[in-house]
């Protein structure tokens, strides 16, 4: 078992139960992979709520605004 | 179209106000996920039209924005799914990963020691850095990664819908994560530490 395989397994463990005994043994003796594990945890922690809160300051362009407003106005009232 | 003005009409049935009140927010959500300006605009439009058609379903127990965002999110997920097509990723070598590890599979450069995101400020900075690094990912990896965290479902379900084998999806996610980790170490930490 080497770091490359351990890194793959650590990544897989983010998505499903993974990581057997061999991984724990490797991590116990490998500070680099423990650091990578921490990086993955931080990354997952920050990624989870996803761009739900709409970060950034971009705005919908004026052309898109009027296009969408027009499309909404044209949509027949089916109900 | 001559609907009588009902005094009890809900705000959710006022589509002209949607663009004004939520347009920027929805657009930011979409553009962060799909990275294409025009596609993001189209998705916002699709979502608002779908919301308009389904406005009677709006229960009023969530906020209007939350409801619209949920509809947009489904549109975004569909869009991303179409970007992630079946390909035997596992069989292809990844030159990026090849550059990270030596022939014996050890890290060529030790992973940096990242701190914790205890402070809200640190968290915001980090998320801004993540957004920047996501921008550098190859398109399919980007789509897979965003999908993974947007979809909120177990990876197994996500990949069966994508027509990917689990191995394919995890390889893609792993490749995305390796790139993000390296990019964030550069841009967020602002340098390597050992």
PDB file of C-alpha atoms in Angstrom:
ATOM      1  CA  UNK A   1       0.000   0.000   0.000  1.00  0.00           C
ATOM      2  CA  UNK A   2       1.337   3.382  -0.929  1.00  0.00           C
ATOM      3  CA  UNK A   3       0.178   6.988  -0.554  1.00  0.00           C
ATOM      4  CA  UNK A   4      -1.400   7.118  -3.974  1.00  0.00           C
ATOM      5  CA  UNK A   5      -3.667   4.202  -3.155  1.00  0.00           C
ATOM      6  CA  UNK A   6      -4.358   5.572   0.294  1.00  0.00           C
ATOM      7  CA  UNK A   7      -5.350   8.921  -1.212  1.00  0.00           C
ATOM      8  CA  UNK A   8      -7.784   7.196  -3.557  1.00  0.00           C
ATOM      9  CA  UNK A   9      -9.297   5.276  -0.696  1.00  0.00           C
ATOM     10  CA  UNK A  10      -9.590   8.393   1.449  1.00  0.00           C
ATOM     11  CA  UNK A  11     -11.398  10.112  -1.363  1.00  0.00           C
ATOM     12  CA  UNK A  12     -13.710   7.157  -1.852  1.00  0.00           C
ATOM     13  CA  UNK A  13     -14.482   7.199   1.852  1.00  0.00           C
ATOM     14  CA  UNK A  14     -16.071  10.615   1.305  1.00  0.00           C
ATOM     15  CA  UNK A  15     -18.753   8.993  -0.789  1.00  0.00           C
ATOM     16  CA  UNK A  16     -19.333   5.550   0.630  1.00  0.00           C
ATOM     17  CA  UNK A  17     -18.108   3.352   3.401  1.00  0.00           C
ATOM     18  CA  UNK A  18     -14.526   2.655   2.509  1.00  0.00           C
ATOM     19  CA  UNK A  19     -11.153   2.272   4.042  1.00  0.00           C
ATOM     20  CA  UNK A  20     -10.210  -1.017   5.548  1.00  0.00           C
ATOM     21  CA  UNK A  21      -7.695  -2.001   8.112  1.00  0.00           C
ATOM     22  CA  UNK A  22      -4.829  -1.428   5.701  1.00  0.00           C
ATOM     23  CA  UNK A  23      -5.810   2.207   5.350  1.00  0.00           C
ATOM     24  CA  UNK A  24      -5.828   2.755   9.090  1.00  0.00           C
ATOM     25  CA  UNK A  25      -2.421   1.167   9.344  1.00  0.00           C
ATOM     26  CA  UNK A  26      -1.108   3.345   6.567  1.00  0.00           C
ATOM     27  CA  UNK A  27      -2.550   6.513   8.092  1.00  0.00           C
ATOM     28  CA  UNK A  28      -1.093   5.684  11.478  1.00  0.00           C
ATOM     29  CA  UNK A  29       2.345   5.772   9.967  1.00  0.00           C
ATOM     30  CA  UNK A  30       1.958   8.475   7.334  1.00  0.00           C
ATOM     31  CA  UNK A  31       1.634  12.107   8.283  1.00  0.00           C
ATOM     32  CA  UNK A  32       1.320  13.167   4.637  1.00  0.00           C
ATOM     33  CA  UNK A  33      -1.788  11.103   4.119  1.00  0.00           C
ATOM     34  CA  UNK A  34      -3.240  12.293   7.389  1.00  0.00           C
ATOM     35  CA  UNK A  35      -2.811  15.798   6.059  1.00  0.00           C
ATOM     36  CA  UNK A  36      -4.530  14.861   2.844  1.00  0.00           C
ATOM     37  CA  UNK A  37      -7.360  13.346   4.852  1.00  0.00           C
ATOM     38  CA  UNK A  38      -7.708  16.632   6.695  1.00  0.00           C
ATOM     39  CA  UNK A  39      -7.726  18.545   3.408  1.00  0.00           C
ATOM     40  CA  UNK A  40     -10.548  16.345   2.156  1.00  0.00           C
ATOM     41  CA  UNK A  41     -12.525  16.903   5.342  1.00  0.00           C
ATOM     42  CA  UNK A  42     -12.149  20.680   5.106  1.00  0.00           C
ATOM     43  CA  UNK A  43     -13.064  20.609   1.442  1.00  0.00           C
ATOM     44  CA  UNK A  44     -16.158  18.483   2.034  1.00  0.00           C
ATOM     45  CA  UNK A  45     -17.196  20.636   4.947  1.00  0.00           C
ATOM     46  CA  UNK A  46     -17.059  23.754   2.820  1.00  0.00           C
ATOM     47  CA  UNK A  47     -18.608  22.125  -0.241  1.00  0.00           C
ATOM     48  CA  UNK A  48     -21.578  20.490   1.355  1.00  0.00           C
ATOM     49  CA  UNK A  49     -24.108  23.289   1.483  1.00  0.00           C
ATOM     50  CA  UNK A  50     -22.958  23.886  -2.092  1.00  0.00           C
ATOM     51  CA  UNK A  51     -23.409  27.261  -3.736  1.00  0.00           C
ATOM     52  CA  UNK A  52     -26.800  27.398  -2.074  1.00  0.00           C
ATOM     53  CA  UNK A  53     -26.121  30.830  -0.693  1.00  0.00           C
ATOM     54  CA  UNK A  54     -25.192  32.224  -4.065  1.00  0.00           C
ATOM     55  CA  UNK A  55     -21.750  33.545  -3.259  1.00  0.00           C
ATOM     56  CA  UNK A  56     -20.384  36.362  -5.336  1.00  0.00           C
ATOM     57  CA  UNK A  57     -21.681  39.644  -6.570  1.00  0.00           C
ATOM     58  CA  UNK A  58     -22.579  38.819 -10.127  1.00  0.00           C
ATOM     59  CA  UNK A  59     -25.849  40.108 -11.399  1.00  0.00           C
ATOM     60  CA  UNK A  60     -28.318  38.859 -13.912  1.00  0.00           C
ATOM     61  CA  UNK A  61     -27.733  40.913 -17.029  1.00  0.00           C
ATOM     62  CA  UNK A  62     -30.335  43.438 -18.092  1.00  0.00           C
ATOM     63  CA  UNK A  63     -30.935  41.598 -21.340  1.00  0.00           C
ATOM     64  CA  UNK A  64     -31.587  38.351 -19.473  1.00  0.00           C
ATOM     65  CA  UNK A  65     -33.850  40.177 -17.071  1.00  0.00           C
ATOM     66  CA  UNK A  66     -36.105  41.516 -19.774  1.00  0.00           C
ATOM     67  CA  UNK A  67     -35.983  38.251 -21.688  1.00  0.00           C
ATOM     68  CA  UNK A  68     -37.080  36.259 -18.657  1.00  0.00           C
ATOM     69  CA  UNK A  69     -39.723  38.785 -17.673  1.00  0.00           C
ATOM     70  CA  UNK A  70     -41.104  38.651 -21.207  1.00  0.00           C
ATOM     71  CA  UNK A  71     -41.102  34.845 -21.210  1.00  0.00           C
ATOM     72  CA  UNK A  72     -42.974  34.828 -17.927  1.00  0.00           C
ATOM     73  CA  UNK A  73     -45.521  37.298 -19.206  1.00  0.00           C
ATOM     74  CA  UNK A  74     -46.070  35.177 -22.309  1.00  0.00           C
ATOM     75  CA  UNK A  75     -46.539  31.929 -20.475  1.00  0.00           C
ATOM     76  CA  UNK A  76     -50.195  31.102 -20.738  1.00  0.00           C
ATOM     77  CA  UNK A  77     -52.163  30.829 -17.614  1.00  0.00           C
ATOM     78  CA  UNK A  78     -53.039  27.168 -17.698  1.00  0.00           C
ATOM     79  CA  UNK A  79     -54.467  26.721 -14.299  1.00  0.00           C
TER      80      UNK A  79
ATOM     81  CA  UNK B   1     -55.235  37.201 -20.025  1.00  0.00           C
ATOM     82  CA  UNK B   2     -57.635  38.852 -17.691  1.00  0.00           C
ATOM     83  CA  UNK B   3     -57.413  37.361 -14.290  1.00  0.00           C
ATOM     84  CA  UNK B   4     -59.317  39.267 -11.742  1.00  0.00           C
ATOM     85  CA  UNK B   5     -57.211  40.743  -9.023  1.00  0.00           C
ATOM     86  CA  UNK B   6     -57.853  38.643  -6.012  1.00  0.00           C
ATOM     87  CA  UNK B   7     -57.094  40.308  -2.746  1.00  0.00           C
ATOM     88  CA  UNK B   8     -55.800  37.047  -1.342  1.00  0.00           C
ATOM     89  CA  UNK B   9     -53.394  36.388  -4.189  1.00  0.00           C
ATOM     90  CA  UNK B  10     -50.074  35.165  -2.917  1.00  0.00           C
ATOM     91  CA  UNK B  11     -46.784  36.814  -3.661  1.00  0.00           C
ATOM     92  CA  UNK B  12     -45.597  33.593  -5.286  1.00  0.00           C
ATOM     93  CA  UNK B  13     -47.999  34.152  -8.150  1.00  0.00           C
ATOM     94  CA  UNK B  14     -46.416  37.419  -9.115  1.00  0.00           C
ATOM     95  CA  UNK B  15     -43.800  36.390 -11.652  1.00  0.00           C
ATOM     96  CA  UNK B  16     -42.822  39.906 -12.645  1.00  0.00           C
ATOM     97  CA  UNK B  17     -41.607  40.402  -9.109  1.00  0.00           C
ATOM     98  CA  UNK B  18     -39.576  37.213  -9.151  1.00  0.00           C
ATOM     99  CA  UNK B  19     -36.939  38.522 -11.507  1.00  0.00           C
ATOM    100  CA  UNK B  20     -36.604  41.673  -9.461  1.00  0.00           C
ATOM    101  CA  UNK B  21     -36.556  40.005  -6.081  1.00  0.00           C
ATOM    102  CA  UNK B  22     -34.681  36.805  -6.792  1.00  0.00           C
ATOM    103  CA  UNK B  23     -33.097  37.105 -10.228  1.00  0.00           C
ATOM    104  CA  UNK B  24     -29.596  37.973  -9.069  1.00  0.00           C
ATOM    105  CA  UNK B  25     -29.640  35.419  -6.314  1.00  0.00           C
ATOM    106  CA  UNK B  26     -30.828  32.620  -8.592  1.00  0.00           C
ATOM    107  CA  UNK B  27     -28.373  33.621 -11.259  1.00  0.00           C
ATOM    108  CA  UNK B  28     -25.455  33.495  -8.835  1.00  0.00           C
ATOM    109  CA  UNK B  29     -26.556  30.092  -7.681  1.00  0.00           C
ATOM    110  CA  UNK B  30     -26.738  28.841 -11.263  1.00  0.00           C
ATOM    111  CA  UNK B  31     -23.561  30.404 -12.548  1.00  0.00           C
ATOM    112  CA  UNK B  32     -21.566  29.093  -9.592  1.00  0.00           C
ATOM    113  CA  UNK B  33     -22.718  25.600 -10.428  1.00  0.00           C
ATOM    114  CA  UNK B  34     -22.520  25.556 -14.211  1.00  0.00           C
ATOM    115  CA  UNK B  35     -19.850  28.177 -14.943  1.00  0.00           C
ATOM    116  CA  UNK B  36     -21.525  29.240 -18.171  1.00  0.00           C
ATOM    117  CA  UNK B  37     -23.111  32.635 -18.168  1.00  0.00           C
ATOM    118  CA  UNK B  38     -25.645  31.956 -20.884  1.00  0.00           C
ATOM    119  CA  UNK B  39     -26.515  28.515 -19.612  1.00  0.00           C
ATOM    120  CA  UNK B  40     -27.046  30.009 -16.160  1.00  0.00           C
ATOM    121  CA  UNK B  41     -29.402  32.626 -17.568  1.00  0.00           C
ATOM    122  CA  UNK B  42     -31.335  29.965 -19.452  1.00  0.00           C
ATOM    123  CA  UNK B  43     -31.578  27.831 -16.349  1.00  0.00           C
ATOM    124  CA  UNK B  44     -32.953  30.715 -14.335  1.00  0.00           C
ATOM    125  CA  UNK B  45     -35.522  31.298 -17.032  1.00  0.00           C
ATOM    126  CA  UNK B  46     -36.453  27.609 -17.203  1.00  0.00           C
ATOM    127  CA  UNK B  47     -36.780  27.470 -13.455  1.00  0.00           C
ATOM    128  CA  UNK B  48     -38.969  30.542 -13.225  1.00  0.00           C
ATOM    129  CA  UNK B  49     -41.214  29.319 -16.024  1.00  0.00           C
ATOM    130  CA  UNK B  50     -41.513  25.938 -14.359  1.00  0.00           C
ATOM    131  CA  UNK B  51     -42.279  27.674 -11.082  1.00  0.00           C
ATOM    132  CA  UNK B  52     -44.935  29.779 -12.749  1.00  0.00           C
ATOM    133  CA  UNK B  53     -46.613  26.702 -14.173  1.00  0.00           C
ATOM    134  CA  UNK B  54     -46.433  24.958 -10.826  1.00  0.00           C
ATOM    135  CA  UNK B  55     -47.319  27.965  -8.723  1.00  0.00           C
ATOM    136  CA  UNK B  56     -50.409  26.299  -7.338  1.00  0.00           C
ATOM    137  CA  UNK B  57     -48.151  23.728  -5.759  1.00  0.00           C
ATOM    138  CA  UNK B  58     -46.289  26.358  -3.823  1.00  0.00           C
ATOM    139  CA  UNK B  59     -47.339  25.514  -0.314  1.00  0.00           C
ATOM    140  CA  UNK B  60     -46.290  28.728   1.251  1.00  0.00           C
ATOM    141  CA  UNK B  61     -44.595  26.870   4.051  1.00  0.00           C
ATOM    142  CA  UNK B  62     -41.172  27.623   2.625  1.00  0.00           C
ATOM    143  CA  UNK B  63     -40.110  31.063   1.558  1.00  0.00           C
ATOM    144  CA  UNK B  64     -40.645  31.981  -2.051  1.00  0.00           C
ATOM    145  CA  UNK B  65     -36.896  32.114  -2.610  1.00  0.00           C
ATOM    146  CA  UNK B  66     -36.329  28.703  -1.084  1.00  0.00           C
ATOM    147  CA  UNK B  67     -39.011  27.271  -3.310  1.00  0.00           C
ATOM    148  CA  UNK B  68     -37.614  28.879  -6.453  1.00  0.00           C
ATOM    149  CA  UNK B  69     -34.110  27.788  -5.524  1.00  0.00           C
ATOM    150  CA  UNK B  70     -35.238  24.192  -5.139  1.00  0.00           C
ATOM    151  CA  UNK B  71     -36.727  24.263  -8.627  1.00  0.00           C
ATOM    152  CA  UNK B  72     -33.607  25.876 -10.052  1.00  0.00           C
ATOM    153  CA  UNK B  73     -31.473  23.293  -8.328  1.00  0.00           C
ATOM    154  CA  UNK B  74     -33.254  20.476 -10.114  1.00  0.00           C
ATOM    155  CA  UNK B  75     -32.676  22.244 -13.423  1.00  0.00           C
ATOM    156  CA  UNK B  76     -29.013  22.690 -12.592  1.00  0.00           C
ATOM    157  CA  UNK B  77     -28.636  19.053 -11.606  1.00  0.00           C
ATOM    158  CA  UNK B  78     -30.187  17.956 -14.900  1.00  0.00           C
ATOM    159  CA  UNK B  79     -27.876  20.240 -16.820  1.00  0.00           C
ATOM    160  CA  UNK B  80     -24.813  18.909 -15.049  1.00  0.00           C
ATOM    161  CA  UNK B  81     -25.918  15.334 -15.569  1.00  0.00           C
ATOM    162  CA  UNK B  82     -25.938  15.865 -19.271  1.00  0.00           C
ATOM    163  CA  UNK B  83     -22.348  17.042 -19.041  1.00  0.00           C
ATOM    164  CA  UNK B  84     -21.114  13.933 -17.304  1.00  0.00           C
ATOM    165  CA  UNK B  85     -21.218  11.267 -19.924  1.00  0.00           C
ATOM    166  CA  UNK B  86     -20.041   7.735 -19.668  1.00  0.00           C
ATOM    167  CA  UNK B  87     -16.403   7.262 -20.350  1.00  0.00           C
ATOM    168  CA  UNK B  88     -14.054   4.749 -18.972  1.00  0.00           C
ATOM    169  CA  UNK B  89     -12.214   7.144 -16.737  1.00  0.00           C
ATOM    170  CA  UNK B  90     -10.784   4.464 -14.537  1.00  0.00           C
ATOM    171  CA  UNK B  91      -8.845   3.089 -17.471  1.00  0.00           C
ATOM    172  CA  UNK B  92      -7.288   6.395 -18.394  1.00  0.00           C
ATOM    173  CA  UNK B  93      -4.236   7.541 -16.581  1.00  0.00           C
ATOM    174  CA  UNK B  94      -4.390  10.915 -14.948  1.00  0.00           C
ATOM    175  CA  UNK B  95      -1.357  12.973 -15.767  1.00  0.00           C
ATOM    176  CA  UNK B  96      -2.173  15.361 -12.950  1.00  0.00           C
ATOM    177  CA  UNK B  97      -2.081  12.573 -10.367  1.00  0.00           C
ATOM    178  CA  UNK B  98       1.014  11.197 -12.064  1.00  0.00           C
ATOM    179  CA  UNK B  99       2.653  14.494 -11.240  1.00  0.00           C
ATOM    180  CA  UNK B 100       1.708  14.314  -7.584  1.00  0.00           C
ATOM    181  CA  UNK B 101       3.137  10.891  -6.823  1.00  0.00           C
ATOM    182  CA  UNK B 102       6.443   9.266  -7.598  1.00  0.00           C
ATOM    183  CA  UNK B 103       6.818   5.861  -9.177  1.00  0.00           C
ATOM    184  CA  UNK B 104       6.474   4.150  -5.851  1.00  0.00           C
ATOM    185  CA  UNK B 105       3.267   6.013  -5.114  1.00  0.00           C
ATOM    186  CA  UNK B 106       4.622   8.410  -2.511  1.00  0.00           C
ATOM    187  CA  UNK B 107       3.731  12.072  -2.463  1.00  0.00           C
ATOM    188  CA  UNK B 108       6.337  13.983  -4.412  1.00  0.00           C
ATOM    189  CA  UNK B 109       5.485  17.092  -2.481  1.00  0.00           C
ATOM    190  CA  UNK B 110       4.048  16.680   0.951  1.00  0.00           C
ATOM    191  CA  UNK B 111       0.450  17.810   1.352  1.00  0.00           C
ATOM    192  CA  UNK B 112       0.284  21.115   3.186  1.00  0.00           C
ATOM    193  CA  UNK B 113      -1.090  21.336   6.697  1.00  0.00           C
ATOM    194  CA  UNK B 114      -4.409  23.118   6.351  1.00  0.00           C
ATOM    195  CA  UNK B 115      -5.909  24.805   9.362  1.00  0.00           C
ATOM    196  CA  UNK B 116      -9.479  24.566  10.556  1.00  0.00           C
ATOM    197  CA  UNK B 117     -12.322  26.737   9.369  1.00  0.00           C
ATOM    198  CA  UNK B 118     -13.335  27.876  12.812  1.00  0.00           C
ATOM    199  CA  UNK B 119     -14.088  31.487  12.035  1.00  0.00           C
ATOM    200  CA  UNK B 120     -16.921  32.454   9.708  1.00  0.00           C
ATOM    201  CA  UNK B 121     -14.476  34.760   7.955  1.00  0.00           C
ATOM    202  CA  UNK B 122     -12.058  31.925   7.321  1.00  0.00           C
ATOM    203  CA  UNK B 123     -14.939  29.882   6.015  1.00  0.00           C
ATOM    204  CA  UNK B 124     -16.033  32.582   3.608  1.00  0.00           C
ATOM    205  CA  UNK B 125     -12.486  33.064   2.380  1.00  0.00           C
ATOM    206  CA  UNK B 126     -12.104  29.379   1.889  1.00  0.00           C
ATOM    207  CA  UNK B 127     -15.344  29.069  -0.004  1.00  0.00           C
ATOM    208  CA  UNK B 128     -14.346  31.918  -2.256  1.00  0.00           C
ATOM    209  CA  UNK B 129     -11.073  30.096  -2.913  1.00  0.00           C
ATOM    210  CA  UNK B 130     -12.982  26.877  -3.619  1.00  0.00           C
ATOM    211  CA  UNK B 131     -15.135  28.726  -6.132  1.00  0.00           C
ATOM    212  CA  UNK B 132     -11.996  30.012  -7.834  1.00  0.00           C
ATOM    213  CA  UNK B 133     -10.403  26.577  -7.954  1.00  0.00           C
ATOM    214  CA  UNK B 134     -13.590  24.955  -9.218  1.00  0.00           C
ATOM    215  CA  UNK B 135     -13.270  27.318 -12.143  1.00  0.00           C
ATOM    216  CA  UNK B 136     -10.016  25.650 -13.148  1.00  0.00           C
ATOM    217  CA  UNK B 137     -11.320  22.087 -13.179  1.00  0.00           C
ATOM    218  CA  UNK B 138     -11.833  20.314 -16.488  1.00  0.00           C
ATOM    219  CA  UNK B 139     -15.499  20.416 -17.401  1.00  0.00           C
ATOM    220  CA  UNK B 140     -16.484  16.839 -16.630  1.00  0.00           C
ATOM    221  CA  UNK B 141     -14.675  16.768 -13.331  1.00  0.00           C
ATOM    222  CA  UNK B 142     -16.279  20.050 -12.434  1.00  0.00           C
ATOM    223  CA  UNK B 143     -19.738  18.754 -13.305  1.00  0.00           C
ATOM    224  CA  UNK B 144     -19.194  15.569 -11.317  1.00  0.00           C
ATOM    225  CA  UNK B 145     -17.933  17.431  -8.284  1.00  0.00           C
ATOM    226  CA  UNK B 146     -20.681  20.026  -8.206  1.00  0.00           C
ATOM    227  CA  UNK B 147     -23.279  17.350  -8.808  1.00  0.00           C
ATOM    228  CA  UNK B 148     -21.949  15.320  -5.943  1.00  0.00           C
ATOM    229  CA  UNK B 149     -22.463  18.141  -3.459  1.00  0.00           C
ATOM    230  CA  UNK B 150     -25.549  19.665  -5.003  1.00  0.00           C
ATOM    231  CA  UNK B 151     -27.480  16.472  -5.262  1.00  0.00           C
ATOM    232  CA  UNK B 152     -27.328  15.577  -1.598  1.00  0.00           C
ATOM    233  CA  UNK B 153     -27.866  11.939  -2.348  1.00  0.00           C
ATOM    234  CA  UNK B 154     -25.539   9.024  -1.783  1.00  0.00           C
ATOM    235  CA  UNK B 155     -22.945   8.626  -4.507  1.00  0.00           C
ATOM    236  CA  UNK B 156     -24.409   5.299  -5.538  1.00  0.00           C
ATOM    237  CA  UNK B 157     -27.724   6.852  -6.501  1.00  0.00           C
ATOM    238  CA  UNK B 158     -26.093   9.735  -8.290  1.00  0.00           C
ATOM    239  CA  UNK B 159     -24.048   7.493 -10.502  1.00  0.00           C
ATOM    240  CA  UNK B 160     -26.816   5.083 -11.363  1.00  0.00           C
ATOM    241  CA  UNK B 161     -28.775   8.025 -12.714  1.00  0.00           C
ATOM    242  CA  UNK B 162     -25.747   9.238 -14.604  1.00  0.00           C
ATOM    243  CA  UNK B 163     -25.236   5.855 -16.151  1.00  0.00           C
ATOM    244  CA  UNK B 164     -21.799   5.739 -14.587  1.00  0.00           C
ATOM    245  CA  UNK B 165     -20.348   2.876 -12.715  1.00  0.00           C
ATOM    246  CA  UNK B 166     -19.529   3.804  -9.132  1.00  0.00           C
ATOM    247  CA  UNK B 167     -15.857   3.327  -9.957  1.00  0.00           C
ATOM    248  CA  UNK B 168     -16.091   5.885 -12.728  1.00  0.00           C
ATOM    249  CA  UNK B 169     -17.748   8.459 -10.560  1.00  0.00           C
ATOM    250  CA  UNK B 170     -15.311   8.010  -7.709  1.00  0.00           C
ATOM    251  CA  UNK B 171     -12.358   8.239 -10.004  1.00  0.00           C
ATOM    252  CA  UNK B 172     -13.721  11.509 -11.313  1.00  0.00           C
ATOM    253  CA  UNK B 173     -14.398  12.838  -7.850  1.00  0.00           C
ATOM    254  CA  UNK B 174     -10.975  11.813  -6.663  1.00  0.00           C
ATOM    255  CA  UNK B 175      -9.317  13.516  -9.600  1.00  0.00           C
ATOM    256  CA  UNK B 176     -11.332  16.624  -8.896  1.00  0.00           C
ATOM    257  CA  UNK B 177     -10.355  16.554  -5.232  1.00  0.00           C
ATOM    258  CA  UNK B 178      -6.660  16.107  -5.931  1.00  0.00           C
ATOM    259  CA  UNK B 179      -6.777  19.147  -8.194  1.00  0.00           C
ATOM    260  CA  UNK B 180      -8.797  21.191  -5.752  1.00  0.00           C
ATOM    261  CA  UNK B 181      -6.514  20.321  -2.860  1.00  0.00           C
ATOM    262  CA  UNK B 182      -3.444  21.392  -4.818  1.00  0.00           C
ATOM    263  CA  UNK B 183      -5.123  24.530  -6.105  1.00  0.00           C
ATOM    264  CA  UNK B 184      -6.393  25.527  -2.661  1.00  0.00           C
ATOM    265  CA  UNK B 185      -3.008  24.993  -1.111  1.00  0.00           C
ATOM    266  CA  UNK B 186      -1.678  27.456  -3.663  1.00  0.00           C
ATOM    267  CA  UNK B 187      -4.399  30.061  -3.620  1.00  0.00           C
ATOM    268  CA  UNK B 188      -5.880  29.815  -0.160  1.00  0.00           C
ATOM    269  CA  UNK B 189      -2.794  29.154   1.903  1.00  0.00           C
ATOM    270  CA  UNK B 190      -0.820  31.276  -0.465  1.00  0.00           C
ATOM    271  CA  UNK B 191       2.144  29.009  -0.460  1.00  0.00           C
ATOM    272  CA  UNK B 192       3.396  25.626   0.477  1.00  0.00           C
ATOM    273  CA  UNK B 193       4.192  24.664   4.011  1.00  0.00           C
ATOM    274  CA  UNK B 194       5.776  21.455   4.971  1.00  0.00           C
TER     275      UNK B 194
END
